[in-house]
CSV table of C-alpha atoms in Angstrom, one decimal:
chain,number,residue,atom,x,y,z
A,1,UNK,CA,-44.5,53.1,76.2
A,2,UNK,CA,-42.2,56.1,76.5
A,3,UNK,CA,-39.2,53.8,76.4
A,4,UNK,CA,-40.5,52.1,73.3
A,5,UNK,CA,-40.9,55.5,71.5
A,6,UNK,CA,-37.3,56.4,72.4
A,7,UNK,CA,-36.1,53.0,71.1
A,8,UNK,CA,-38.0,53.6,67.8
A,9,UNK,CA,-36.4,57.1,67.5
A,10,UNK,CA,-33.0,55.7,68.0
A,11,UNK,CA,-33.6,53.0,65.3
A,12,UNK,CA,-34.8,55.7,62.9
A,13,UNK,CA,-31.7,57.7,63.6
A,14,UNK,CA,-29.5,54.7,62.9
A,15,UNK,CA,-31.4,53.9,59.8
A,16,UNK,CA,-31.0,57.5,58.6
A,17,UNK,CA,-27.2,57.3,59.3
A,18,UNK,CA,-26.9,54.1,57.4
A,19,UNK,CA,-28.9,55.5,54.5
A,20,UNK,CA,-26.6,58.6,54.5
A,21,UNK,CA,-23.5,56.4,54.5
A,22,UNK,CA,-24.9,54.3,51.5
A,23,UNK,CA,-25.7,57.5,49.6
A,24,UNK,CA,-22.3,58.9,50.3
A,25,UNK,CA,-20.7,55.6,49.1
A,26,UNK,CA,-22.8,55.6,46.0
A,27,UNK,CA,-21.9,59.2,45.2
A,28,UNK,CA,-18.2,58.3,45.7
A,29,UNK,CA,-18.6,55.3,43.4
A,30,UNK,CA,-20.2,57.4,40.7
A,31,UNK,CA,-17.6,60.1,41.1
A,32,UNK,CA,-14.9,57.6,40.5
A,33,UNK,CA,-16.6,55.8,37.6
A,34,UNK,CA,-14.3,55.5,34.6
A,35,UNK,CA,-15.0,57.7,31.6
A,36,UNK,CA,-13.6,57.2,28.1
A,37,UNK,CA,-10.7,59.2,26.8
A,38,UNK,CA,-11.8,62.5,25.2
A,39,UNK,CA,-10.6,63.0,21.6
A,40,UNK,CA,-9.9,66.7,22.1
A,41,UNK,CA,-7.5,65.9,24.9
A,42,UNK,CA,-5.6,63.4,22.8
A,43,UNK,CA,-4.8,66.0,20.1
A,44,UNK,CA,-1.1,67.2,20.5
A,45,UNK,CA,-0.5,70.8,21.3
A,46,UNK,CA,0.8,73.1,18.6
A,47,UNK,CA,4.3,73.0,20.0
A,48,UNK,CA,4.5,69.2,20.2
A,49,UNK,CA,5.2,68.6,16.4
A,50,UNK,CA,6.0,70.7,13.3
A,51,UNK,CA,3.2,71.9,11.1
A,52,UNK,CA,3.0,70.7,7.6
A,53,UNK,CA,4.9,72.8,5.1
A,54,UNK,CA,2.6,74.3,2.4
A,55,UNK,CA,5.0,72.9,-0.2
A,56,UNK,CA,4.8,69.4,1.1
A,57,UNK,CA,2.8,66.8,-0.9
A,58,UNK,CA,1.1,65.9,2.4
A,59,UNK,CA,-0.1,69.4,3.0
A,60,UNK,CA,-3.9,69.0,3.6
A,61,UNK,CA,-3.9,65.7,1.6
A,62,UNK,CA,-4.4,63.0,4.2
A,63,UNK,CA,-7.6,61.3,5.1
A,64,UNK,CA,-8.2,58.9,8.0
A,65,UNK,CA,-9.7,55.8,6.4
A,66,UNK,CA,-9.5,53.0,9.0
A,67,UNK,CA,-9.0,52.9,12.8
A,68,UNK,CA,-9.1,49.7,14.9
A,69,UNK,CA,-7.9,48.1,18.1
A,70,UNK,CA,-9.7,50.4,20.4
A,71,UNK,CA,-11.8,49.3,23.3
A,72,UNK,CA,-15.0,50.9,24.7
A,73,UNK,CA,-14.9,52.0,28.3
A,74,UNK,CA,-16.8,50.1,30.9
A,75,UNK,CA,-17.7,52.6,33.7
A,76,UNK,CA,-16.9,50.0,36.3
A,77,UNK,CA,-13.5,49.3,34.9
A,78,UNK,CA,-10.8,51.6,33.7
A,79,UNK,CA,-10.8,54.3,31.1
A,80,UNK,CA,-10.1,53.0,27.6
A,81,UNK,CA,-9.6,54.5,24.1
A,82,UNK,CA,-12.3,53.6,21.7
A,83,UNK,CA,-12.0,53.5,17.9
A,84,UNK,CA,-14.2,56.5,17.3
A,85,UNK,CA,-12.3,58.6,19.9
A,86,UNK,CA,-9.0,57.6,18.4
A,87,UNK,CA,-10.2,58.4,14.9
A,88,UNK,CA,-11.6,61.8,16.0
A,89,UNK,CA,-8.2,62.5,17.8
A,90,UNK,CA,-6.3,61.6,14.6
A,91,UNK,CA,-8.5,63.9,12.5
A,92,UNK,CA,-8.2,66.7,15.0
A,93,UNK,CA,-4.4,66.3,15.1
A,94,UNK,CA,-4.1,66.2,11.3
A,95,UNK,CA,-6.3,69.2,11.0
A,96,UNK,CA,-4.3,71.2,13.6
A,97,UNK,CA,-1.0,70.4,11.9
A,98,UNK,CA,-2.4,71.1,8.4
A,99,UNK,CA,-2.3,67.5,7.1
A,100,UNK,CA,-6.1,66.8,6.9
A,101,UNK,CA,-7.7,67.0,3.5
A,102,UNK,CA,-10.6,69.3,3.8
A,103,UNK,CA,-13.9,69.2,1.9
A,104,UNK,CA,-12.5,71.3,-0.9
A,105,UNK,CA,-9.1,69.5,-1.1
A,106,UNK,CA,-8.6,66.1,-2.8
A,107,UNK,CA,-7.1,63.4,-0.5
A,108,UNK,CA,-4.0,61.8,-1.9
A,109,UNK,CA,-3.0,59.8,1.1
A,110,UNK,CA,-4.9,57.4,3.4
A,111,UNK,CA,-4.0,56.9,7.0
A,112,UNK,CA,-4.8,53.6,8.8
A,113,UNK,CA,-4.2,53.3,12.5
A,114,UNK,CA,-4.5,50.4,14.9
A,115,UNK,CA,-4.1,50.5,18.6
A,116,UNK,CA,-2.0,47.5,19.2
A,117,UNK,CA,-1.6,47.7,22.9
A,118,UNK,CA,-2.4,50.1,25.8
A,119,UNK,CA,-0.6,49.4,29.0
A,120,UNK,CA,-2.4,51.0,31.9
A,121,UNK,CA,-1.0,50.3,35.4
A,122,UNK,CA,-3.4,50.5,38.3
A,123,UNK,CA,-3.0,50.7,42.1
A,124,UNK,CA,0.0,53.1,42.1
A,125,UNK,CA,0.3,56.7,42.9
A,126,UNK,CA,2.5,57.4,39.9
A,127,UNK,CA,1.2,55.9,36.7
A,128,UNK,CA,3.1,55.3,33.4
A,129,UNK,CA,0.8,54.6,30.5
A,130,UNK,CA,2.3,53.2,27.3
A,131,UNK,CA,0.4,53.1,24.0
A,132,UNK,CA,1.6,51.3,20.9
A,133,UNK,CA,-0.1,52.3,17.7
A,134,UNK,CA,0.5,51.0,14.2
A,135,UNK,CA,0.3,53.7,11.6
A,136,UNK,CA,0.1,52.9,7.9
A,137,UNK,CA,0.2,55.8,5.5
A,138,UNK,CA,-0.6,54.8,1.9
A,139,UNK,CA,-0.9,56.6,-1.4
A,140,UNK,CA,-4.5,56.4,-2.6
A,141,UNK,CA,-3.4,56.4,-6.2
A,142,UNK,CA,-1.2,53.3,-6.3
A,143,UNK,CA,-1.6,51.9,-2.7
A,144,UNK,CA,2.2,52.3,-2.1
A,145,UNK,CA,3.1,52.4,1.5
A,146,UNK,CA,4.9,55.6,2.7
A,147,UNK,CA,5.0,54.8,6.4
A,148,UNK,CA,4.3,51.6,8.2
A,149,UNK,CA,5.4,51.4,11.8
A,150,UNK,CA,4.4,50.7,15.4
A,151,UNK,CA,5.0,53.9,17.4
A,152,UNK,CA,5.2,54.0,21.1
A,153,UNK,CA,3.9,56.9,23.3
A,154,UNK,CA,4.4,57.1,27.0
A,155,UNK,CA,3.1,59.5,29.7
A,156,UNK,CA,3.5,59.7,33.4
A,157,UNK,CA,0.7,60.8,35.8
A,158,UNK,CA,1.2,61.7,39.4
A,159,UNK,CA,-0.9,62.8,42.3
A,160,UNK,CA,-0.3,66.4,41.3
A,161,UNK,CA,-2.3,65.7,38.1
A,162,UNK,CA,-5.3,64.2,39.9
A,163,UNK,CA,-6.0,62.8,43.3
A,164,UNK,CA,-8.7,60.4,42.2
A,165,UNK,CA,-7.1,57.3,40.6
A,166,UNK,CA,-9.6,56.8,37.8
A,167,UNK,CA,-9.2,60.5,36.7
A,168,UNK,CA,-5.5,60.2,36.9
A,169,UNK,CA,-5.5,57.1,34.7
A,170,UNK,CA,-7.7,58.7,32.1
A,171,UNK,CA,-5.6,61.8,32.0
A,172,UNK,CA,-2.4,59.8,31.7
A,173,UNK,CA,-4.0,57.6,29.0
A,174,UNK,CA,-4.9,60.7,27.0
A,175,UNK,CA,-1.4,62.1,27.4
A,176,UNK,CA,0.1,58.8,26.2
A,177,UNK,CA,-2.0,58.9,23.0
A,178,UNK,CA,-1.2,62.6,22.6
A,179,UNK,CA,2.5,61.8,22.8
A,180,UNK,CA,2.1,58.9,20.3
A,181,UNK,CA,0.2,61.0,17.8
A,182,UNK,CA,2.8,63.8,18.2
A,183,UNK,CA,5.6,61.3,17.4
A,184,UNK,CA,3.7,60.2,14.3
A,185,UNK,CA,3.3,63.8,13.2
A,186,UNK,CA,6.9,64.5,13.7
A,187,UNK,CA,7.9,61.7,11.3
A,188,UNK,CA,5.8,63.1,8.4
A,189,UNK,CA,8.2,65.8,7.3
A,190,UNK,CA,11.0,63.2,7.1
A,191,UNK,CA,9.1,61.0,4.6
A,192,UNK,CA,10.4,60.7,1.1
A,193,UNK,CA,7.3,61.3,-1.0
A,194,UNK,CA,8.6,63.1,-4.1
A,195,UNK,CA,6.9,62.0,-7.2
A,196,UNK,CA,3.9,60.5,-5.4
B,1,UNK,CA,-1.0,31.9,62.0
B,2,UNK,CA,0.4,29.1,59.7
B,3,UNK,CA,-2.0,30.2,57.0
B,4,UNK,CA,-0.8,33.8,57.3
B,5,UNK,CA,2.8,32.7,57.0
B,6,UNK,CA,2.0,30.6,53.9
B,7,UNK,CA,0.2,33.5,52.4
B,8,UNK,CA,3.1,35.8,53.1
B,9,UNK,CA,5.5,33.3,51.4
B,10,UNK,CA,3.2,32.9,48.4
B,11,UNK,CA,3.1,36.7,48.1
B,12,UNK,CA,6.9,36.9,48.2
B,13,UNK,CA,7.4,34.0,45.8
B,14,UNK,CA,4.8,35.4,43.3
B,15,UNK,CA,6.6,38.8,43.2
B,16,UNK,CA,10.0,37.4,42.4
B,17,UNK,CA,8.9,35.2,39.5
B,18,UNK,CA,9.3,36.3,35.8
B,19,UNK,CA,6.1,36.5,33.8
B,20,UNK,CA,5.3,33.3,32.0
B,21,UNK,CA,3.2,32.3,29.0
B,22,UNK,CA,-0.1,33.6,30.4
B,23,UNK,CA,-2.8,35.5,28.8
B,24,UNK,CA,-3.3,38.9,30.3
B,25,UNK,CA,-6.4,39.0,32.4
B,26,UNK,CA,-8.4,42.3,32.4
B,27,UNK,CA,-9.5,41.7,36.0
B,28,UNK,CA,-6.5,40.3,37.8
B,29,UNK,CA,-3.4,41.0,35.7
B,30,UNK,CA,-4.3,43.5,32.9
B,31,UNK,CA,-0.7,44.5,32.2
B,32,UNK,CA,1.3,41.3,32.2
B,33,UNK,CA,1.1,38.4,29.9
B,34,UNK,CA,0.3,38.2,26.2
B,35,UNK,CA,-2.6,39.8,24.2
B,36,UNK,CA,-3.6,39.4,20.7
B,37,UNK,CA,-6.0,41.3,18.4
B,38,UNK,CA,-7.3,40.6,14.9
B,39,UNK,CA,-6.3,43.5,12.6
B,40,UNK,CA,-8.4,42.4,9.6
B,41,UNK,CA,-7.8,39.9,6.9
B,42,UNK,CA,-5.3,37.3,8.3
B,43,UNK,CA,-3.3,39.9,10.2
B,44,UNK,CA,-3.0,39.9,14.0
B,45,UNK,CA,-1.1,41.9,16.6
B,46,UNK,CA,0.5,39.9,19.3
B,47,UNK,CA,2.1,41.6,22.3
B,48,UNK,CA,3.6,40.6,25.6
B,49,UNK,CA,4.6,42.5,28.6
B,50,UNK,CA,6.6,41.0,31.4
B,51,UNK,CA,7.3,42.2,35.0
B,52,UNK,CA,10.6,43.5,36.1
B,53,UNK,CA,12.0,40.1,36.6
B,54,UNK,CA,11.4,39.1,33.0
B,55,UNK,CA,14.3,39.3,30.6
B,56,UNK,CA,14.1,40.7,27.0
B,57,UNK,CA,14.9,37.3,25.5
B,58,UNK,CA,12.1,35.6,27.5
B,59,UNK,CA,9.6,38.3,26.3
B,60,UNK,CA,10.7,37.8,22.7
B,61,UNK,CA,10.4,34.0,22.9
B,62,UNK,CA,6.9,34.1,24.5
B,63,UNK,CA,5.5,36.6,21.9
B,64,UNK,CA,6.9,34.3,19.2
B,65,UNK,CA,5.4,31.2,20.8
B,66,UNK,CA,2.0,33.0,21.1
B,67,UNK,CA,2.2,34.0,17.4
B,68,UNK,CA,2.9,30.3,16.5
B,69,UNK,CA,0.0,29.0,18.6
B,70,UNK,CA,-2.3,31.7,17.3
B,71,UNK,CA,-1.4,30.7,13.7
B,72,UNK,CA,-2.3,27.0,14.5
B,73,UNK,CA,-5.6,28.2,16.1
B,74,UNK,CA,-6.4,30.1,13.0
B,75,UNK,CA,-5.9,26.9,10.9
B,76,UNK,CA,-2.6,28.1,9.4
B,77,UNK,CA,0.8,26.4,9.3
B,78,UNK,CA,3.1,29.4,8.8
B,79,UNK,CA,3.1,33.1,9.6
B,80,UNK,CA,4.9,36.1,8.2
B,81,UNK,CA,6.3,38.7,10.6
B,82,UNK,CA,5.2,42.1,9.3
B,83,UNK,CA,6.6,44.2,12.1
B,84,UNK,CA,8.5,43.5,15.3
B,85,UNK,CA,9.3,45.7,18.3
B,86,UNK,CA,11.0,45.0,21.5
B,87,UNK,CA,11.5,47.6,24.2
B,88,UNK,CA,12.1,47.9,27.9
B,89,UNK,CA,9.6,50.3,29.2
B,90,UNK,CA,9.8,52.3,32.4
B,91,UNK,CA,7.2,51.4,35.0
B,92,UNK,CA,6.5,52.4,38.6
B,93,UNK,CA,5.6,49.7,41.0
B,94,UNK,CA,4.0,50.3,44.4
B,95,UNK,CA,5.7,48.0,47.0
B,96,UNK,CA,3.2,46.9,49.6
B,97,UNK,CA,3.8,44.9,52.8
B,98,UNK,CA,1.2,42.3,54.0
B,99,UNK,CA,0.1,43.0,57.5
B,100,UNK,CA,-1.7,40.2,59.2
B,101,UNK,CA,-3.4,40.8,62.6
B,102,UNK,CA,-6.0,39.1,64.6
B,103,UNK,CA,-8.9,38.6,62.2
B,104,UNK,CA,-7.7,40.9,59.4
B,105,UNK,CA,-5.1,41.0,56.6
B,106,UNK,CA,-4.1,44.0,54.6
B,107,UNK,CA,-1.4,45.2,52.2
B,108,UNK,CA,0.1,48.5,53.3
B,109,UNK,CA,1.8,50.7,50.6
B,110,UNK,CA,5.4,51.2,51.5
B,111,UNK,CA,7.1,52.9,48.6
B,112,UNK,CA,7.1,53.4,44.8
B,113,UNK,CA,9.9,51.9,42.9
B,114,UNK,CA,11.0,52.5,39.3
B,115,UNK,CA,11.6,49.4,37.1
B,116,UNK,CA,12.1,48.4,33.5
B,117,UNK,CA,9.6,46.0,32.1
B,118,UNK,CA,10.1,44.3,28.7
B,119,UNK,CA,7.4,44.6,26.0
B,120,UNK,CA,7.6,42.7,22.7
B,121,UNK,CA,5.2,43.2,19.8
B,122,UNK,CA,4.7,41.2,16.7
B,123,UNK,CA,2.4,42.0,13.8
B,124,UNK,CA,1.9,38.8,11.9
B,125,UNK,CA,0.0,37.5,8.9
B,126,UNK,CA,-1.2,34.0,9.1
B,127,UNK,CA,-0.7,32.0,6.0
B,128,UNK,CA,-3.8,29.8,5.4
B,129,UNK,CA,-3.0,26.1,5.1
B,130,UNK,CA,-4.0,25.8,1.5
B,131,UNK,CA,-2.0,28.8,0.3
B,132,UNK,CA,1.6,28.7,-1.0
B,133,UNK,CA,4.1,29.5,1.7
B,134,UNK,CA,6.2,32.6,1.2
B,135,UNK,CA,10.0,32.1,1.7
B,136,UNK,CA,10.1,34.5,4.6
B,137,UNK,CA,7.3,32.7,6.5
B,138,UNK,CA,8.0,31.1,9.9
B,139,UNK,CA,6.9,27.5,10.4
B,140,UNK,CA,4.5,27.7,13.4
B,141,UNK,CA,5.0,24.0,14.4
B,142,UNK,CA,8.7,24.3,14.6
B,143,UNK,CA,8.5,27.3,16.9
B,144,UNK,CA,6.0,25.4,19.1
B,145,UNK,CA,8.3,22.3,19.2
B,146,UNK,CA,11.3,24.5,20.1
B,147,UNK,CA,9.7,26.8,22.7
B,148,UNK,CA,6.5,25.0,23.8
B,149,UNK,CA,8.1,22.9,26.4
B,150,UNK,CA,10.0,25.9,27.9
B,151,UNK,CA,6.9,28.1,28.3
B,152,UNK,CA,3.9,25.9,29.1
């Protein structure tokens, strides 16, 4: 009888340990679940591109009209960039650099963006994420195209950025989009738009 | 042991082969192969990324072939190239070594290696069969005839 109780206790202990291991594994899985890229972290920093000149025809005159090519993030897969996140990031960037038409300013130019490709390597310590976005900037008045190009942005993420692979990939993806938008913004002052 | 040796050889062979005309697979090979996306209207983006053993010309030909086949799938005969980009992108690869023991097999990370991988992008507009063909349009069937046998 006594032996049987001891056996039962041992079995309970083993069951508790197994439950604990499962709970730990579930917690680890949840902690490493992929989350989508955050728009605020895809907006370039103030030093990454020049601000719009107040004399420029583009100054506070651009509106984001169409964004496509994004993908929603599946928590069990890798972090992606959705259309809404990319659109929000573009609006945030245009606003930060004084290109976004505000509620009291008439928009003269429409920006369309399409995420052509997002290369996200996995299974390495150092990650390089490449994003290819097509930007099309049009005059709203006559639909003439001011800029139409596929711009590439790259970013490198290392173990110093994040130890957890899914976090490192998300951060590097955001940095890649940030670099891409910064390159787009840096082209705007060079556009010939006189008379538009 | 023979199976392990075969697996090891298959692993080595697989690594040294350039990327072929394959659709990128989100689960197994998300970064290599071709991808295409509808952009609205009759416009599509077609991109291809090859591994470090893939040459730039091969990448350009595969993306062109994919554009031609996509045109046919969409019921078109010709396509217009709106934009084209080709670049060698820096990539970092983790070199692993297969270790096979009694009852187990594992890939052990050895070192990271920098490499250049070609990426080719085409933005195309499919010309529907019944529409007049613009002079700059590419004949999809002639591209398939020329490159289809090379990249099956």
